[in-house]
Coordinates of N, CA and C in Angstrom, one line a residue:
V1 N 161.5 143.0 212.0 CA 162.4 143.1 211.6 C 162.6 142.6 210.1
L2 N 162.3 143.5 208.5 CA 162.9 142.7 207.0 C 163.5 142.7 207.4
F3 N 164.4 141.8 206.4 CA 165.0 140.9 205.9 C 165.9 141.8 204.5
R4 N 167.3 143.0 205.1 CA 168.3 143.5 204.1 C 168.8 143.0 204.2
S5 N 169.4 142.7 202.7 CA 170.7 141.7 202.9 C 172.0 143.1 202.1
A6 N 173.0 142.6 202.7 CA 173.9 143.8 202.1 C 174.3 143.5 201.2
I7 N 174.0 142.5 200.4 CA 174.3 142.7 198.4 C 173.9 143.4 197.9
V8 N 174.6 144.1 197.0 CA 174.2 145.5 196.7 C 173.1 144.3 195.2
D9 N 172.3 145.1 193.9 CA 171.3 144.5 193.8 C 172.6 144.4 192.2
Q10 N 173.5 145.0 192.1 CA 174.3 144.9 190.7 C 175.2 143.0 191.4
I11 N 175.6 142.7 192.7 CA 176.3 142.2 192.7 C 176.2 140.7 192.5
E12 N 176.6 140.2 192.2 CA 176.5 137.9 191.8 C 177.0 137.5 193.2
V13 N 176.0 136.8 193.9 CA 176.0 135.7 194.9 C 175.7 134.5 194.5
K14 N 176.6 133.4 194.5 CA 176.0 132.5 194.4 C 176.0 132.0 192.7
G15 N 176.0 133.1 192.0 CA 175.8 133.1 191.3 C 174.4 133.9 190.5
M16 N 173.7 134.9 190.9 CA 172.8 135.3 191.2 C 172.8 136.8 192.1
T17 N 171.8 137.6 191.5 CA 172.3 139.4 191.5 C 171.8 139.1 193.3
N18 N 170.6 139.4 193.8 CA 169.9 140.5 194.3 C 168.7 140.5 195.2
K19 N 168.5 140.6 194.2 CA 166.5 140.4 193.3 C 166.6 139.9 193.2
E20 N 167.3 138.3 191.4 CA 166.4 137.4 191.6 C 167.3 136.7 192.8
L21 N 167.6 136.6 194.0 CA 168.0 135.7 194.5 C 166.7 136.3 195.7
N22 N 166.0 137.3 196.0 CA 164.5 137.5 196.2 C 163.6 137.0 195.5
L23 N 163.4 136.9 193.9 CA 162.4 136.4 194.1 C 162.5 135.0 193.9
R24 N 163.1 134.5 194.4 CA 164.0 132.7 194.7 C 162.4 131.9 195.4
A25 N 163.3 132.7 196.7 CA 163.0 132.9 197.8 C 161.8 133.7 198.7
S26 N 161.5 134.6 197.5 CA 160.0 135.0 197.4 C 158.9 133.5 196.8
L27 N 159.1 132.9 195.9 CA 158.5 131.7 195.5 C 158.3 131.1 196.6
S28 N 159.6 130.4 196.7 CA 159.6 129.0 197.7 C 159.1 129.6 198.7
T29 N 158.8 130.9 199.0 CA 157.5 131.2 200.2 C 156.2 130.9 200.0
L30 N 156.2 131.2 198.4 CA 154.5 131.2 198.0 C 153.8 129.4 198.0
K31 N 155.2 128.7 198.1 CA 154.9 127.2 198.1 C 154.6 127.4 198.9
Q32 N 155.7 127.2 200.1 CA 155.6 127.3 201.5 C 154.5 127.6 202.6
A33 N 153.7 128.5 201.5 CA 152.0 129.7 201.9 C 150.9 128.8 201.5
E34 N 151.5 128.1 200.4 CA 150.1 127.1 200.0 C 149.7 125.2 201.0
A35 N 151.2 125.5 201.1 CA 151.2 123.9 202.1 C 150.4 124.2 203.3
G36 N 150.5 125.5 203.4 CA 150.1 125.8 205.2 C 151.2 125.8 206.2
I37 N 151.1 126.1 207.5 CA 152.2 126.5 208.4 C 153.1 125.0 208.3
L38 N 152.6 124.4 208.5 CA 152.6 123.1 209.2 C 153.1 121.6 209.0
N39 N 152.7 122.1 207.8 CA 153.6 120.7 206.6 C 154.5 121.9 204.8
K40 N 155.5 121.2 204.7 CA 156.6 121.2 204.0 C 156.1 121.8 202.8
A41 N 156.7 122.3 202.2 CA 156.3 123.6 201.1 C 156.0 122.4 200.0
L42 N 155.6 122.5 199.1 CA 154.5 122.2 198.5 C 155.5 121.1 197.0
D43 N 155.8 120.8 196.7 CA 156.1 119.6 195.0 C 155.6 120.5 193.5
Y44 N 156.2 119.8 193.2 CA 155.4 120.7 191.8 C 154.7 119.6 191.1
N45 N 154.4 118.2 191.7 CA 153.4 116.9 191.7 C 152.0 117.2 192.6
T46 N 152.4 118.4 193.1 CA 150.7 118.6 194.2 C 149.4 118.5 193.7
W47 N 148.3 118.1 194.6 CA 147.1 118.8 194.7 C 147.0 119.5 196.1
N48 N 145.7 119.9 195.2 CA 145.1 120.9 196.5 C 144.3 120.6 197.6
N49 N 145.2 118.7 198.1 CA 144.9 118.7 199.3 C 146.3 118.1 199.7
N50 N 147.2 118.3 198.8 CA 149.3 118.3 199.4 C 148.4 116.5 199.5
K51 N 148.5 115.9 198.3 CA 148.6 115.5 197.9 C 149.2 114.6 196.5
N52 N 149.5 113.8 195.7 CA 150.9 114.2 194.8 C 149.9 113.5 193.7
F53 N 149.6 114.2 192.7 CA 148.8 112.5 191.7 C 150.1 112.4 190.4
T54 N 151.1 112.2 190.6 CA 152.3 111.2 191.0 C 153.8 111.6 191.7
E55 N 154.2 109.9 191.8 CA 155.2 109.4 192.6 C 156.5 110.5 192.0
Y56 N 156.8 110.1 190.5 CA 157.2 111.2 189.1 C 157.4 112.0 189.4
T57 N 158.6 113.0 189.7 CA 159.8 114.0 188.9 C 159.0 113.7 186.8
Y58 N 159.3 114.8 186.9 CA 158.5 115.8 185.6 C 160.0 114.8 185.0
S59 N 161.0 114.5 185.2 CA 162.6 114.0 184.8 C 161.7 113.4 184.2
E60 N 161.0 111.7 185.3 CA 161.6 110.7 185.1 C 159.8 110.1 184.8
N61 N 159.1 111.1 184.0 CA 158.2 110.3 183.6 C 156.8 112.1 183.5
P62 N 157.1 112.8 182.2 CA 156.7 114.1 182.0 C 155.4 113.6 181.2
D63 N 155.5 112.4 180.9 CA 153.3 112.5 180.6 C 152.7 112.6 181.2
V64 N 153.2 112.3 182.7 CA 152.9 111.8 184.0 C 151.8 113.8 183.5
Y65 N 152.5 114.6 184.2 CA 152.4 116.4 184.3 C 151.7 116.9 183.4
K66 N 151.2 116.3 181.9 CA 150.1 116.6 180.6 C 149.2 117.6 181.3
N67 N 148.6 116.4 181.7 CA 147.1 116.7 182.1 C 146.2 117.8 183.1
H68 N 147.9 118.0 183.7 CA 147.7 119.6 185.0 C 148.2 120.7 185.1
P69 N 147.8 122.1 184.9 CA 146.4 121.0 186.4 C 145.6 120.7 185.7
G70 N 144.8 119.7 186.4 CA 143.5 118.7 186.0 C 142.3 118.3 186.4
I71 N 141.4 118.1 186.9 CA 140.8 118.1 188.3 C 141.6 116.4 188.4
N72 N 141.3 116.8 190.2 CA 141.6 116.0 191.2 C 140.2 115.6 191.4
P73 N 140.8 114.3 191.6 CA 139.4 113.8 191.8 C 138.7 113.2 193.8
I74 N 139.3 113.9 194.1 CA 139.2 113.2 195.5 C 138.6 114.7 195.8
S75 N 139.0 116.3 195.6 CA 138.6 117.1 195.5 C 138.0 118.0 194.3
G76 N 137.3 118.0 193.8 CA 137.1 118.4 192.6 C 137.7 119.4 191.8
S77 N 138.5 119.7 192.4 CA 139.4 121.6 192.1 C 140.4 121.1 191.3
S78 N 140.5 121.9 190.1 CA 142.2 121.6 189.6 C 143.3 122.6 190.0
A79 N 143.7 123.1 191.0 CA 144.7 123.7 191.8 C 145.7 122.4 192.1
A80 N 146.5 122.8 191.2 CA 147.5 121.8 191.3 C 149.1 122.1 191.5
G81 N 150.2 121.4 191.6 CA 151.4 122.8 191.5 C 152.1 122.6 192.4
A82 N 153.1 123.5 192.1 CA 154.2 124.0 193.3 C 152.6 125.0 193.7
Y83 N 152.8 126.0 193.2 CA 152.0 127.2 193.6 C 150.1 126.9 192.9
Q84 N 149.7 126.0 192.9 CA 148.6 125.7 193.5 C 147.7 126.1 192.1
F85 N 147.9 126.3 191.1 CA 147.8 127.0 189.8 C 146.2 126.3 189.3
L86 N 145.3 127.2 188.9 CA 143.7 126.3 188.4 C 143.9 126.3 187.2
K87 N 142.8 125.2 186.5 CA 143.3 125.2 185.3 C 143.2 126.1 184.7
R88 N 141.6 127.0 185.1 CA 141.6 128.0 184.0 C 142.2 129.6 183.9
F89 N 143.1 129.3 185.2 CA 144.3 129.9 185.0 C 146.2 129.9 184.5
Y90 N 145.8 128.5 184.2 CA 147.9 128.1 184.1 C 147.7 128.8 182.4
V91 N 148.7 129.5 182.8 CA 149.8 129.2 181.1 C 151.1 129.7 181.7
G92 N 151.2 128.4 180.3 CA 152.3 127.1 180.6 C 152.5 126.5 179.2
D93 N 154.0 126.2 178.4 CA 153.7 125.9 177.2 C 153.5 124.3 177.5
D94 N 154.2 123.9 179.9 CA 153.4 121.8 179.7 C 153.7 122.4 181.6
F95 N 153.5 121.7 181.8 CA 153.8 121.4 183.3 C 154.5 121.2 183.9
S96 N 155.8 120.8 183.1 CA 157.1 122.1 184.4 C 157.3 122.7 185.2
P97 N 158.4 121.6 185.9 CA 158.6 122.9 187.4 C 159.1 124.1 186.9
Q98 N 160.0 123.5 186.1 CA 160.5 125.3 185.0 C 159.1 126.2 184.2
S99 N 158.6 125.4 184.0 CA 157.3 126.0 183.5 C 156.1 126.6 184.9
Q100 N 156.2 125.8 185.4 CA 155.8 126.5 186.7 C 155.4 127.5 187.5
D101 N 157.2 127.6 187.6 CA 157.6 128.8 188.2 C 158.3 129.7 187.2
K102 N 157.5 129.8 186.1 CA 158.0 131.1 185.1 C 156.4 131.5 185.3
A103 N 155.8 130.1 184.9 CA 154.4 131.0 185.1 C 153.7 131.3 187.0
A104 N 154.8 131.4 187.6 CA 154.1 132.0 188.6 C 154.7 133.8 188.3
V105 N 155.3 133.4 188.4 CA 156.4 135.0 188.4 C 155.7 135.8 187.2
N106 N 154.5 135.4 186.2 CA 154.7 135.6 185.3 C 152.7 135.8 186.0
N107 N 152.3 135.5 187.3 CA 151.4 136.0 187.1 C 151.2 136.5 188.6
M108 N 152.5 137.6 188.5 CA 152.6 138.7 189.6 C 152.2 139.6 189.7
T109 N 151.3 140.3 189.9 CA 151.3 142.0 189.7 C 152.6 142.9 189.3
S110 N 152.6 143.9 188.5 CA 153.6 144.4 188.3 C 154.4 145.2 190.0
Q111 N 153.3 145.2 190.8 CA 153.4 145.0 191.8 C 154.5 143.8 193.0
S112 N 153.8 143.5 192.6 CA 154.1 142.2 193.5 C 156.0 141.7 193.2
Y113 N 155.9 142.1 191.6 CA 157.0 141.4 191.3 C 157.6 142.2 192.3
A114 N 157.4 143.4 191.7 CA 159.2 144.6 192.6 C 158.5 144.2 193.6
A115 N 157.5 144.0 194.4 CA 157.9 143.6 195.7 C 158.9 141.7 196.4
A116 N 158.5 141.7 195.4 CA 159.2 140.4 195.7 C 161.0 140.2 194.7
I117 N 160.9 140.8 194.3 CA 162.7 140.7 193.6 C 163.0 142.2 194.9
S118 N 162.6 143.1 196.0 CA 162.7 143.3 197.1 C 163.1 142.6 197.9
G119 N 161.7 141.7 198.5 CA 162.3 141.6 200.0 C 161.9 141.3 200.8
N120 N 160.3 142.6 199.9 CA 159.4 142.7 201.4 C 158.3 142.9 201.2
M121 N 158.2 141.4 201.9 CA 156.6 140.5 202.6 C 155.4 141.3 203.1
S122 N 155.8 142.6 203.6 CA 154.7 142.9 204.0 C 154.0 143.6 202.6
I123 N 154.5 144.4 201.5 CA 153.8 144.3 200.2 C 153.7 143.5 199.5
F124 N 154.7 142.4 199.7 CA 154.5 140.5 198.8 C 152.5 140.0 199.2
K125 N 152.6 140.5 200.1 CA 151.9 140.0 200.2 C 150.1 140.2 200.2
E126 N 150.5 141.7 200.8 CA 149.6 143.2 200.3 C 149.2 142.9 198.5
T127 N 149.9 142.7 197.5 CA 149.9 143.0 196.9 C 150.3 141.2 195.9
T128 N 149.2 140.3 196.2 CA 149.8 138.8 195.7 C 148.7 138.9 196.5
K129 N 147.7 139.2 197.9 CA 147.3 137.3 198.2 C 145.8 137.7 197.1
S130 N 145.4 138.4 196.2 CA 144.1 138.5 195.8 C 144.5 137.4 194.5
R131 N 146.5 137.0 194.5 CA 146.0 135.7 193.8 C 146.4 134.6 194.0
W132 N 147.2 134.7 195.3 CA 147.7 133.5 195.6 C 146.7 133.6 197.4
T133 N 145.4 132.9 197.4 CA 144.7 133.4 198.4 C 145.3 132.8 200.1
S134 N 145.6 131.7 199.7 CA 146.5 131.3 201.1 C 147.7 132.1 202.1
L135 N 147.6 133.4 201.4 CA 148.5 133.6 201.3 C 147.8 135.1 202.9
N136 N 146.3 134.8 203.2 CA 145.3 135.7 203.2 C 145.5 134.7 204.9
H137 N 146.4 133.8 205.4 CA 146.1 132.7 206.1 C 147.8 132.3 207.2
W138 N 148.1 134.4 206.4 CA 150.0 134.0 207.4 C 149.2 135.9 208.1
T139 N 150.3 135.2 208.8 CA 150.3 136.7 208.9 C 152.6 137.4 208.4
V140 N 152.0 139.5 208.0 CA 153.7 139.3 207.1 C 155.4 138.3 208.3
P141 N 155.0 138.6 209.4 CA 155.6 138.3 210.9 C 156.3 136.1 210.1
Q142 N 155.0 135.7 209.3 CA 155.5 134.1 209.6 C 155.9 134.6 208.3
L143 N 155.9 135.4 207.4 CA 156.0 135.0 205.8 C 157.7 136.0 205.7
Q144 N 158.3 136.4 206.5 CA 158.9 137.1 207.2 C 159.7 136.5 207.3
I145 N 159.6 135.2 208.4 CA 160.9 134.1 208.7 C 161.2 133.1 207.4
V146 N 159.4 132.9 207.1 CA 160.0 131.9 205.9 C 160.5 132.2 205.0
F147 N 160.3 133.5 204.4 CA 161.7 134.0 203.5 C 163.2 134.1 203.7
N148 N 163.3 134.2 204.9 CA 164.6 134.9 205.2 C 165.4 132.6 205.2
S149 N 165.1 132.0 206.3 CA 164.8 130.9 205.6 C 165.7 130.5 204.7
Y150 N 164.3 131.1 203.4 CA 164.3 130.2 202.0 C 165.8 131.6 200.7
V151 N 165.8 133.1 201.6 CA 166.9 132.9 201.1 C 168.3 133.1 202.2
A152 N 168.1 131.5 203.4 CA 169.8 131.2 203.3 C 169.8 130.3 203.0
N153 N 168.6 129.2 202.3 CA 168.5 128.0 201.4 C 168.9 128.2 200.3
E154 N 168.9 129.5 199.4 CA 169.1 129.7 198.5 C 170.5 129.9 199.1
L155 N 171.5 130.8 199.4 CA 173.1 130.7 199.7 C 173.2 129.5 199.0
S156 N 172.8 128.3 200.6 CA 174.1 127.4 201.1 C 173.5 126.6 199.8
G157 N 172.6 127.4 198.7 CA 173.0 125.7 197.7 C 171.7 125.2 198.1
N158 N 171.0 125.0 199.0 CA 169.1 124.4 199.2 C 168.1 125.1 198.4
S159 N 168.3 124.9 196.8 CA 167.2 125.6 196.1 C 165.8 125.1 196.3
T160 N 164.7 124.8 196.6 CA 163.9 124.6 195.5 C 162.7 124.7 194.8
I161 N 163.3 125.6 194.3 CA 163.0 126.3 193.1 C 164.2 126.2 191.7
A162 N 162.6 124.8 190.8 CA 163.7 124.0 189.6 C 164.0 124.7 188.4
T163 N 164.3 126.1 188.3 CA 164.3 126.6 187.8 C 165.8 127.1 187.5
P164 N 166.6 127.1 187.1 CA 168.1 127.6 187.0 C 168.9 128.6 186.8
I165 N 169.4 129.2 188.0 CA 169.7 130.4 188.5 C 170.4 131.0 186.7
G166 N 169.5 132.6 186.4 CA 170.1 133.4 185.4 C 168.2 133.0 184.6
S167 N 167.4 133.2 184.8 CA 166.4 132.1 184.4 C 165.2 133.3 184.6
L168 N 164.6 133.7 186.3 CA 163.6 133.7 186.4 C 163.5 135.4 186.0
L169 N 164.3 136.5 186.0 CA 164.0 137.4 186.4 C 163.5 137.8 185.5
K170 N 162.4 138.9 185.1 CA 161.4 139.1 183.6 C 162.2 139.7 182.7
D171 N 163.9 140.2 183.5 CA 163.7 141.3 182.4 C 165.1 140.1 181.7
N172 N 165.5 138.8 181.7 CA 165.5 138.5 181.2 C 165.8 137.1 179.8

């Protein structure tokens, strides 16, 4: 069963429209998909093996984020951050959590972005799995359950997204 909010797109709830609510929940779902079903959603300081490249948050020590995404000495991969960006594909001003969120949104195709803001996990998976291959390991019902839990988290003020409300939609 797909989650359908009774909220009209233009009505704000918790300071965000339904489109932004769905986008934020979709980003959290991506972070969870990258981590795997049995792990907690990835943090912004994570390498591709669920290990952290630093124990510091960006606000505590932004300098340790400067070389990321960079080569992980354990795996040899450059996949890093909450969305496991590869160095050759990362386009951002820096590797701050907010830059990672914005880069993830910008990395979506127009179809996957439309699916994200509508909350349609079936279309989101289909149109996004070539950019985040971890989605291939999830069924649509699994993604929908995770997405629904992140919608609830957003509505209760427990977001996993670093970017402030009002800053992620492409038309902002």
